[in-house]
Amino acid sequence: MSNLGLVLGALAVVLISSLWRGLVYLIWRTYAIPKRFRKQGVGGPCGKFWSGSLEEIRSMKKAGRKLILDINSHDITPRVLPHYLKWMSQYGETFLYWFGPHPTICITDPELAKQVLSNKFGFFPKVMPIPNILALLGKGLSVTQGAEWVRHRHVVSPAFTMDKLKTMTKKMAECAQSMLERWQDLATQAEGQREMEVSSQLQELTSDVISHTAFGSSYVEGKEVFQAQKELQTLAAKSFLNVNIPGYQYLPSRRNLPRWKLERRVRNTLMHIIQGRLDSKDSSYGNDLLGLMMESCRSDLGQERKGQLLSMNEIMDECKTFFFVGQETTSHLLTWTVFLLCTNQQWQERLREEVLKECGTGIPNADMLSKLKLVTMVLLESLRLYGPVVMMQRMAAKDMTLGNLVIPKDTRLVIPIAIIHRNKEVWGADADEFNPLRFKNGISKAAKHPNALLAFSIGPRACIGQNFAMLEAKTVITMILQRFSLSLSPNYIHAPADMLFLQPQYGLPILLRPLNV
């Protein structure tokens, strides 16, 4: 017993010593890091110990969500990033604040953003998400770092070649046609014009597309994953601005138990889909995303490829990432594009003329879609004004020099995309206006900086699914314009909200009129 007492005593001393050193370090940082930045001319709001400026951010975002914008106003920043606007007016475009216990520097210069995002040496890695977001995304391609990221990308990237994507166009069109036939029936019953809330319909459509392209014949079970992830998204959005206590995610609390239940539901569904393919007597696991990943993990592959394989848990994580991010980003891109076409009738007519000229009234294929220059410009302008993600985070892996700034190790860097996309010095005096013609010569010449459009990020960690999203969006918009005239319902309330992804807080009710009526 005496030996056990000595061991426990020694462990207690080590634990208390470690906790004390950690506490001293945290307290020291709250003074040392602001002082270091002040010497470089960078100021910012004073935060509280551990919670930082989270209370102030919550308060300002709550007030921002009460703002109702004019339907012709595209400056969404007072609603979604009010704290950045306030602090930029007080401290300048580059400022320091504390997101909980984490020092965070705001970067609004497109050139500095490019240096951060284009770094190929891992000096500015992604920030590990909070537990609720990690449960939603899994430890897939969007989260992994270094050699792990290289291995994941090697396995996943074959699913996103243009040749592979072209073969998916038919399935995208079939899913869209099914939705549009329902719209046609409803509009006919209403004697020619029907009010319809389309944001939820477009979310269901993109979940259908992802279910078919990711899970093939198992798409019904894939939609079960979608339903569970929507509930996880709600939990994640509610907890994003909470103070995270280390180790709390392992406690059976009222906050954690629902998350664990949903995680099990997603895992069990994915495991059932995978097991079904493992038990199949087919020589191939399938030609969809899941099948391609499973093929890469076959036990009969040579030893030289063993180090490149993904485990079954990693495959499930990639399914979570692709399913959620692919579904959410494209559905909101479609939603905001429909909104912009409703409020810009001349552009709606111009796009319809182009669509009918290049695609006729039939089902479009990939070659037809590639000729739709005006549709592409409108989608890019929609991404600029209403991009699904309003900000990105990175972290300094070591003391780094960025422009004229020295960034201490472990400092987080926030790139507020929504603010950069409205910078008049970069995009011109009409930065707050809808003007797709700015993209007539391509993305790199649309603004004064060639990398000013950050909707899909840039550099090695740019979104691997951006071509998939654009192809799906082109397919759906084309088929809508072939069949319907769109206008905004008088019941629409213009209130863009950041709920992990940018979406209309009160939905998007529009008036649909079939063109053959």
Coordinates of C-alpha atoms in Angstrom, one line a residue:
M1 CA 0.0 0.0 0.0
S2 CA 2.8 2.4 0.8
N3 CA 4.3 1.9 -2.7
L4 CA 0.9 2.5 -4.3
G5 CA 0.6 5.7 -2.2
L6 CA 4.0 6.8 -3.4
V7 CA 3.1 6.2 -7.0
L8 CA -0.3 8.0 -6.7
G9 CA 1.4 10.9 -4.9
A10 CA 4.0 11.2 -7.6
L11 CA 1.3 11.1 -10.3
A12 CA -0.6 13.8 -8.4
V13 CA 2.5 16.0 -8.3
V14 CA 3.2 15.6 -12.0
L15 CA -0.5 16.3 -12.8
I16 CA -0.7 19.4 -10.6
S17 CA 2.7 20.6 -12.0
S18 CA 1.5 20.2 -15.6
L19 CA -1.8 21.9 -14.9
W20 CA 0.0 24.8 -13.2
R21 CA 2.5 25.2 -16.1
G22 CA -0.5 25.1 -18.5
L23 CA -2.4 27.7 -16.5
V24 CA 0.7 30.0 -16.3
Y25 CA 1.3 29.6 -20.1
L26 CA -2.3 30.5 -20.9
I27 CA -2.3 33.6 -18.6
W28 CA 1.1 34.6 -19.9
R29 CA 0.0 34.4 -23.5
T30 CA -3.0 36.8 -22.9
Y31 CA -0.4 39.5 -22.1
A32 CA 2.6 38.5 -24.3
I33 CA 0.9 38.0 -27.6
P34 CA -1.1 41.3 -27.7
K35 CA 2.1 43.1 -26.7
R36 CA 4.0 41.4 -29.5
F37 CA 1.3 42.5 -32.0
R38 CA 1.0 46.0 -30.6
K39 CA 4.7 46.5 -31.4
Q40 CA 3.8 45.7 -35.0
G41 CA 1.0 48.2 -35.0
V42 CA -1.8 45.7 -34.7
G43 CA -4.5 46.2 -32.0
G44 CA -7.7 44.6 -31.2
P45 CA -10.5 44.1 -28.6
C46 CA -9.5 42.9 -25.1
G47 CA -11.0 39.5 -24.3
K48 CA -11.7 37.7 -21.1
F49 CA -9.6 34.8 -19.9
W50 CA -10.5 31.6 -21.6
S51 CA -13.7 32.8 -23.3
G52 CA -11.9 35.7 -25.1
S53 CA -14.3 37.8 -27.2
L54 CA -16.9 35.0 -27.6
E55 CA -19.5 36.8 -25.5
E56 CA -19.2 40.0 -27.5
I57 CA -19.3 38.0 -30.8
R58 CA -22.5 36.1 -29.7
S59 CA -24.2 39.4 -28.8
M60 CA -23.3 41.1 -32.1
K61 CA -24.4 38.1 -34.2
K62 CA -27.6 37.8 -32.3
A63 CA -28.4 41.5 -33.1
G64 CA -27.2 41.0 -36.7
R65 CA -29.7 38.1 -37.2
K66 CA -32.6 40.6 -36.5
L67 CA -31.6 42.8 -39.4
I68 CA -33.8 42.5 -42.5
L69 CA -32.0 43.5 -45.8
D70 CA -33.5 45.1 -48.8
I71 CA -33.9 42.5 -51.6
N72 CA -31.5 44.5 -53.8
S73 CA -28.9 44.8 -51.1
H74 CA -26.1 42.2 -51.4
D75 CA -24.0 43.4 -48.5
I76 CA -24.6 40.6 -46.1
T77 CA -21.7 41.4 -43.7
P78 CA -23.8 43.3 -41.1
R79 CA -25.8 40.1 -40.6
V80 CA -23.1 37.4 -40.8
L81 CA -19.9 39.1 -39.7
P82 CA -20.9 42.2 -37.7
H83 CA -18.0 41.8 -35.2
Y84 CA -15.4 42.0 -38.0
L85 CA -17.1 45.2 -39.4
K86 CA -17.0 46.8 -35.9
W87 CA -13.4 45.8 -35.1
M88 CA -12.2 46.8 -38.6
S89 CA -13.6 50.3 -38.1
Q90 CA -11.9 50.5 -34.7
Y91 CA -8.5 48.8 -35.3
G92 CA -8.0 48.7 -39.1
E93 CA -8.3 45.8 -41.5
T94 CA -5.8 43.7 -39.7
F95 CA -6.6 43.1 -36.0
L96 CA -6.1 40.6 -33.2
Y97 CA -8.9 39.1 -31.1
W98 CA -9.4 36.0 -28.9
F99 CA -11.7 33.3 -30.1
G100 CA -12.0 31.6 -26.7
P101 CA -8.4 30.9 -25.5
H102 CA -7.1 31.2 -29.1
P103 CA -5.3 34.3 -30.3
T104 CA -6.7 35.0 -33.8
I105 CA -5.5 37.5 -36.4
C106 CA -7.8 38.7 -39.1
I107 CA -6.4 38.8 -42.7
T108 CA -8.3 40.8 -45.3
D109 CA -5.6 41.4 -47.9
P110 CA -6.1 39.0 -50.8
E111 CA -2.3 38.7 -51.3
L112 CA -1.7 37.7 -47.7
A113 CA -4.7 35.3 -48.0
K114 CA -3.0 33.8 -51.1
Q115 CA 0.3 33.3 -49.2
V116 CA -1.5 31.5 -46.4
L117 CA -3.7 29.3 -48.6
S118 CA -1.1 28.5 -51.2
N119 CA 1.6 27.4 -48.8
K120 CA 2.7 23.8 -49.7
F121 CA 4.9 23.1 -46.7
G122 CA 2.2 22.8 -44.0
F123 CA 3.2 26.1 -42.3
F124 CA -0.5 27.2 -42.2
P125 CA -2.5 24.0 -41.4
K126 CA -6.2 23.9 -40.9
V127 CA -7.6 24.3 -37.4
M128 CA -9.0 21.1 -35.9
P129 CA -12.8 21.5 -35.7
I130 CA -14.8 21.5 -32.5
P131 CA -16.2 18.0 -31.6
N132 CA -19.7 18.6 -33.0
I133 CA -18.3 19.7 -36.4
L134 CA -15.8 16.8 -36.4
A135 CA -18.8 14.4 -35.8
L136 CA -20.5 16.0 -38.8
L137 CA -17.5 15.9 -41.2
G138 CA -15.5 13.0 -39.9
K139 CA -11.7 13.0 -40.2
G140 CA -11.8 13.1 -44.0
L141 CA -9.9 15.0 -46.6
S142 CA -11.1 18.4 -45.3
V143 CA -9.6 17.8 -41.9
T144 CA -6.5 15.6 -42.3
Q145 CA -3.0 17.1 -42.5
G146 CA 0.4 16.4 -44.0
A147 CA 1.1 12.8 -45.1
E148 CA -2.4 11.7 -44.0
W149 CA -3.9 14.3 -46.3
V150 CA -1.7 13.2 -49.2
R151 CA -2.8 9.6 -48.7
H152 CA -6.5 10.5 -48.5
R153 CA -6.3 12.7 -51.6
H154 CA -4.5 10.0 -53.6
V155 CA -7.5 7.7 -53.0
V156 CA -10.3 10.2 -53.4
S157 CA -9.1 12.3 -56.3
P158 CA -9.8 9.7 -59.1
A159 CA -13.6 10.2 -58.4
F160 CA -13.3 13.8 -59.4
T161 CA -11.6 13.7 -62.8
M162 CA -13.5 15.5 -65.5
D163 CA -14.1 12.3 -67.4
K164 CA -15.6 10.7 -64.3
L165 CA -17.7 13.8 -63.6
K166 CA -19.1 13.8 -67.2
T167 CA -20.5 10.4 -66.6
M168 CA -22.4 11.7 -63.6
T169 CA -24.2 14.4 -65.6
K170 CA -26.9 11.9 -66.6
K171 CA -27.7 11.0 -63.1
M172 CA -27.7 14.6 -62.0
A173 CA -30.2 15.4 -64.8
E174 CA -32.4 12.4 -63.9
C175 CA -32.7 13.6 -60.3
A176 CA -33.4 17.2 -61.4
Q177 CA -36.0 16.0 -63.9
S178 CA -37.9 14.1 -61.1
M179 CA -38.0 17.3 -59.0
L180 CA -39.1 19.5 -61.9
E181 CA -41.9 17.1 -62.8
R182 CA -43.3 17.6 -59.3
W183 CA -43.0 21.4 -59.7
Q184 CA -44.8 21.1 -63.0
D185 CA -47.7 19.2 -61.5
L186 CA -48.1 21.6 -58.6
A187 CA -48.0 24.6 -60.9
T188 CA -50.6 23.1 -63.2
Q189 CA -52.9 22.4 -60.3
A190 CA -52.6 26.1 -59.3
E191 CA -53.7 27.1 -62.8
G192 CA -50.4 28.4 -64.1
Q193 CA -48.5 29.9 -61.2
R194 CA -47.5 28.5 -57.9
E195 CA -45.7 29.8 -54.8
M196 CA -43.1 27.4 -53.6
E197 CA -40.4 27.4 -51.0
V198 CA -37.4 26.1 -53.1
S199 CA -34.4 26.1 -50.7
S200 CA -35.6 23.0 -49.0
Q201 CA -36.5 21.4 -52.3
L202 CA -33.0 22.1 -53.6
Q203 CA -31.4 20.6 -50.5
E204 CA -33.4 17.4 -51.1
L205 CA -32.4 17.4 -54.8
T206 CA -28.7 17.7 -54.0
S207 CA -28.9 15.0 -51.3
D208 CA -30.5 12.8 -54.0
V209 CA -27.6 13.5 -56.4
I210 CA -25.0 12.9 -53.8
S211 CA -26.8 9.7 -52.7
H212 CA -26.7 8.3 -56.2
T213 CA -23.2 9.4 -57.1
A214 CA -21.6 8.4 -53.8
F215 CA -23.6 5.3 -52.9
G216 CA -25.1 4.2 -56.3
S217 CA -27.8 1.5 -55.7
S218 CA -27.6 2.2 -52.0
Y219 CA -28.9 5.7 -52.4
V220 CA -31.9 5.2 -50.1
E221 CA -29.6 4.3 -47.2
G222 CA -27.5 7.3 -48.2
K223 CA -30.4 9.6 -47.6
E224 CA -30.7 8.2 -44.1
V225 CA -27.1 9.5 -43.6
F226 CA -28.3 12.9 -44.9
Q227 CA -31.1 13.1 -42.4
A228 CA -28.8 12.3 -39.5
Q229 CA -26.2 14.8 -40.7
K230 CA -28.8 17.6 -40.9
E231 CA -29.5 17.0 -37.2
L232 CA -25.8 17.0 -36.4
Q233 CA -25.5 20.3 -38.4
T234 CA -28.1 21.9 -36.1
L235 CA -26.1 20.8 -33.0
A236 CA -22.9 22.0 -34.5
A237 CA -24.3 25.5 -35.4
K238 CA -25.7 25.9 -31.9
S239 CA -22.4 25.1 -30.3
F240 CA -19.9 26.9 -32.6
L241 CA -19.5 29.9 -30.4
N242 CA -19.5 28.0 -27.1
V243 CA -16.4 27.9 -24.9
N244 CA -14.9 24.4 -25.3
I245 CA -13.5 22.8 -22.2
P246 CA -10.8 20.2 -23.0
G247 CA -12.1 16.7 -22.3
Y248 CA -15.7 17.8 -22.1
Q249 CA -16.6 16.0 -25.3
Y250 CA -16.0 12.6 -23.5
L251 CA -18.6 13.3 -20.8
P252 CA -22.1 11.8 -21.0
S253 CA -23.7 15.3 -20.9
R254 CA -27.0 16.6 -22.3
R255 CA -24.9 18.2 -25.1
N256 CA -22.9 15.1 -26.0
L257 CA -25.5 12.3 -25.7
P258 CA -27.6 13.4 -28.7
R259 CA -24.4 13.8 -30.8
W260 CA -23.2 10.3 -29.9
K261 CA -26.6 8.9 -30.8
L262 CA -26.5 10.6 -34.2
E263 CA -22.9 9.5 -34.8
R264 CA -23.8 5.9 -34.2
R265 CA -26.7 6.2 -36.6
V266 CA -24.5 7.6 -39.4
R267 CA -21.8 5.0 -38.7
N268 CA -24.2 2.0 -38.6
T269 CA -25.8 3.1 -41.8
L270 CA -22.5 3.5 -43.6
M271 CA -21.2 0.2 -42.2
H272 CA -24.3 -1.5 -43.5
I273 CA -23.8 -0.1 -47.0
I274 CA -20.1 -1.1 -47.0
Q275 CA -20.8 -4.6 -45.6
G276 CA -23.3 -5.2 -48.4
R277 CA -20.7 -4.5 -51.0
L278 CA -18.1 -6.7 -49.2
D279 CA -20.6 -9.6 -49.2
S280 CA -21.5 -9.1 -52.8
K281 CA -20.1 -11.7 -55.3
D282 CA -19.4 -9.0 -57.9
S283 CA -15.8 -8.6 -58.9
S284 CA -16.0 -4.9 -58.5
Y285 CA -17.3 -2.8 -55.6
G286 CA -19.0 -0.3 -57.9
N287 CA -18.1 2.7 -60.0
D288 CA -19.4 5.4 -57.5
L289 CA -17.3 7.2 -55.0
L290 CA -17.7 4.5 -52.3
G291 CA -16.8 1.8 -54.8
L292 CA -13.7 3.6 -55.9
M293 CA -12.5 4.0 -52.4
M294 CA -13.2 0.4 -51.5
E295 CA -11.4 -0.8 -54.6
S296 CA -8.3 1.1 -53.3
C297 CA -8.4 -1.0 -50.1
R298 CA -8.7 -4.5 -51.6
S299 CA -6.6 -7.0 -49.6
D300 CA -5.2 -8.4 -52.8
L301 CA -3.3 -5.3 -53.7
G302 CA 0.5 -5.4 -53.9
Q303 CA 2.7 -4.6 -50.9
E304 CA 4.0 -1.4 -52.6
R305 CA 0.5 0.1 -52.3
K306 CA -0.3 -1.0 -48.7
G307 CA 0.8 2.4 -47.3
Q308 CA -1.6 4.2 -49.6
L309 CA -4.7 2.5 -48.5
L310 CA -7.6 3.8 -46.4
S311 CA -9.1 1.9 -43.5
M312 CA -12.8 1.3 -43.3
N313 CA -13.2 4.0 -40.7
E314 CA -11.3 6.4 -43.0
I315 CA -13.6 5.5 -45.9
M316 CA -16.7 6.2 -43.7
D317 CA -15.1 9.6 -42.7
E318 CA -14.6 10.4 -46.4
C319 CA -18.3 9.5 -47.1
K320 CA -19.4 11.9 -44.3
T321 CA -17.2 14.7 -45.7
F322 CA -18.3 14.3 -49.3
F323 CA -21.9 13.7 -48.5
F324 CA -22.3 16.7 -46.2
V325 CA -20.1 19.3 -47.8
G326 CA -21.1 18.3 -51.4
Q327 CA -24.8 18.4 -50.6
E328 CA -24.7 21.7 -48.6
T329 CA -22.4 23.8 -50.8
T330 CA -24.3 23.0 -54.0
S331 CA -27.8 23.3 -52.6
H332 CA -27.0 26.8 -51.3
L333 CA -25.2 27.8 -54.5
L334 CA -28.4 26.8 -56.3
T335 CA -30.7 28.6 -53.8
W336 CA -28.8 31.9 -54.1
T337 CA -28.5 31.7 -57.8
V338 CA -32.3 31.2 -58.1
F339 CA -32.7 34.3 -55.8
L340 CA -30.5 36.4 -58.0
L341 CA -32.3 35.3 -61.2
C342 CA -35.6 36.2 -59.5
T343 CA -34.4 39.7 -58.7
N344 CA -32.6 40.2 -62.0
Q345 CA -35.2 39.3 -64.7
Q346 CA -33.1 40.6 -67.6
W347 CA -30.3 38.2 -66.6
Q348 CA -32.9 35.4 -66.3
E349 CA -34.0 36.0 -69.9
R350 CA -30.4 36.2 -71.1
L351 CA -29.5 32.9 -69.5
R352 CA -32.7 31.3 -70.9
E353 CA -31.8 32.4 -74.4
E354 CA -28.3 30.9 -74.0
V355 CA -29.7 27.7 -72.6
L356 CA -32.3 27.2 -75.4
K357 CA -29.6 28.0 -78.0
E358 CA -27.0 25.5 -76.7
C359 CA -29.2 22.8 -75.1
G360 CA -32.6 23.2 -76.7
T361 CA -35.4 21.8 -74.5
G362 CA -34.0 18.4 -74.0
I363 CA -31.8 16.9 -71.3
P364 CA -28.4 18.6 -71.3
N365 CA -25.1 16.7 -71.5
A366 CA -21.7 17.7 -70.3
D367 CA -20.6 19.0 -73.7
M368 CA -23.6 21.3 -74.0
L369 CA -23.1 22.6 -70.4
S370 CA -19.5 23.5 -71.2
K371 CA -20.8 26.1 -73.8
L372 CA -22.9 28.0 -71.3
K373 CA -20.7 31.0 -70.7
L374 CA -23.4 33.3 -69.2
V375 CA -24.6 30.6 -66.9
T376 CA -21.0 30.1 -65.6
M377 CA -20.6 33.9 -65.0
V378 CA -23.9 34.1 -63.0
L379 CA -22.8 31.1 -60.9
L380 CA -19.5 32.7 -60.2
E381 CA -21.1 36.0 -59.3
S382 CA -23.5 34.1 -57.0
L383 CA -20.4 32.5 -55.3
R384 CA -18.9 35.9 -54.9
L385 CA -21.9 37.5 -53.3
Y386 CA -23.4 34.5 -51.5
G387 CA -20.6 32.0 -51.2
P388 CA -21.5 29.0 -48.9
V389 CA -18.6 29.7 -46.6
V390 CA -18.2 33.2 -45.2
M391 CA -14.8 32.7 -43.6
M392 CA -11.9 30.3 -43.3
Q393 CA -9.4 29.5 -40.6
R394 CA -5.8 28.5 -40.6
M395 CA -3.1 28.3 -37.9
A396 CA 0.6 29.2 -37.8
A397 CA 2.5 25.9 -37.2
K398 CA 5.6 27.9 -36.1
D399 CA 6.6 31.5 -35.9
M400 CA 5.9 32.8 -39.4
T401 CA 6.5 36.0 -41.4
L402 CA 3.5 37.0 -43.4
G403 CA 3.9 40.3 -45.3
N404 CA 5.2 42.8 -42.7
L405 CA 3.8 40.7 -39.8
V406 CA 5.5 38.2 -37.6
I407 CA 2.9 35.6 -36.6
P408 CA 3.7 33.7 -33.3
K409 CA 3.3 29.9 -33.4
D410 CA -0.2 28.6 -32.7
T411 CA -1.9 31.9 -33.6
R412 CA -5.0 31.4 -35.7
L413 CA -5.6 33.3 -38.9
V414 CA -9.1 34.1 -40.1
I415 CA -9.8 35.0 -43.7
P416 CA -13.2 36.6 -43.9
I417 CA -14.2 35.7 -47.4
A418 CA -17.5 37.7 -47.4
I419 CA -15.5 40.9 -46.6
I420 CA -12.8 40.2 -49.2
H421 CA -15.5 39.5 -51.9
R422 CA -16.9 43.0 -51.2
N423 CA -13.7 44.9 -51.1
K424 CA -14.2 47.8 -53.6
E425 CA -10.4 48.3 -53.9
V426 CA -10.2 44.8 -55.3
W427 CA -13.5 44.3 -57.1
G428 CA -14.3 47.9 -58.2
A429 CA -16.9 50.5 -57.2
D430 CA -19.7 48.0 -58.0
A431 CA -18.5 45.3 -55.5
D432 CA -21.8 45.3 -53.7
E433 CA -23.8 44.9 -56.9
F434 CA -24.8 41.9 -59.0
N435 CA -22.6 42.1 -62.2
P436 CA -21.8 38.7 -63.7
L437 CA -20.0 40.4 -66.6
R438 CA -17.0 41.0 -64.3
F439 CA -16.2 37.3 -65.0
K440 CA -16.4 37.5 -68.8
N441 CA -12.6 37.1 -69.1
G442 CA -12.4 34.4 -66.4
I443 CA -11.8 34.3 -62.7
S444 CA -8.3 35.5 -62.7
K445 CA -9.2 38.8 -64.5
A446 CA -12.4 39.5 -62.7
A447 CA -10.7 41.6 -60.0
K448 CA -7.5 43.5 -59.4
H449 CA -6.0 40.4 -57.7
P450 CA -6.1 37.1 -59.6
N451 CA -7.0 35.1 -56.5
A452 CA -9.7 37.4 -55.0
L453 CA -12.5 34.8 -55.5
L454 CA -12.1 32.4 -52.5
A455 CA -15.4 30.6 -52.6
F456 CA -13.7 27.2 -53.1
S457 CA -10.5 28.3 -51.5
I458 CA -7.2 28.2 -53.5
G459 CA -3.9 26.4 -53.3
P460 CA -3.3 22.7 -52.5
R461 CA -6.3 22.6 -50.1
A462 CA -8.8 24.0 -52.6
C463 CA -12.1 22.1 -52.6
I464 CA -11.6 18.9 -54.5
G465 CA -15.3 18.8 -55.4
Q466 CA -15.6 22.3 -57.0
N467 CA -16.0 20.9 -60.5
F468 CA -18.6 18.5 -59.3
A469 CA -20.5 21.4 -57.6
M470 CA -20.3 23.6 -60.7
L471 CA -21.4 20.8 -63.1
E472 CA -24.4 20.0 -60.9
A473 CA -25.4 23.6 -60.5
K474 CA -25.2 24.2 -64.3
T475 CA -27.3 21.1 -64.9
V476 CA -30.0 22.1 -62.5
I477 CA -30.2 25.8 -63.4
T478 CA -30.3 24.9 -67.1
M479 CA -33.2 22.5 -66.6
I480 CA -35.1 25.0 -64.5
L481 CA -34.7 27.7 -67.1
Q482 CA -35.9 25.4 -69.8
R483 CA -39.2 24.8 -68.0
F484 CA -40.1 27.7 -65.7
S485 CA -40.1 31.5 -65.4
L486 CA -39.1 32.5 -61.9
S487 CA -40.0 35.6 -59.8
L488 CA -39.7 36.4 -56.1
S489 CA -42.6 35.8 -53.8
P490 CA -43.8 38.9 -51.9
N491 CA -43.5 36.7 -48.8
Y492 CA -39.7 36.4 -49.1
I493 CA -37.7 38.0 -46.3
H494 CA -34.1 38.8 -47.3
A495 CA -32.1 37.5 -44.3
P496 CA -28.9 35.6 -45.2
A497 CA -27.7 33.6 -42.2
D498 CA -24.5 31.8 -41.4
M499 CA -25.5 28.4 -40.1
L500 CA -22.1 26.8 -40.9
F501 CA -23.1 27.5 -44.5
L502 CA -24.8 30.7 -45.8
Q503 CA -28.5 30.2 -46.3
P504 CA -31.7 32.2 -46.3
Q505 CA -32.9 32.3 -42.7
Y506 CA -36.6 32.2 -43.6
G507 CA -36.3 30.1 -46.8
L508 CA -36.7 31.1 -50.4
P509 CA -40.4 31.3 -51.5
I510 CA -40.7 32.0 -55.2
L511 CA -43.4 32.2 -57.8
L512 CA -43.1 29.5 -60.5
R513 CA -44.8 29.8 -63.9
P514 CA -44.4 26.9 -66.4
L515 CA -43.2 28.2 -69.8
N516 CA -45.6 26.0 -71.7
V517 CA -48.7 27.6 -70.1

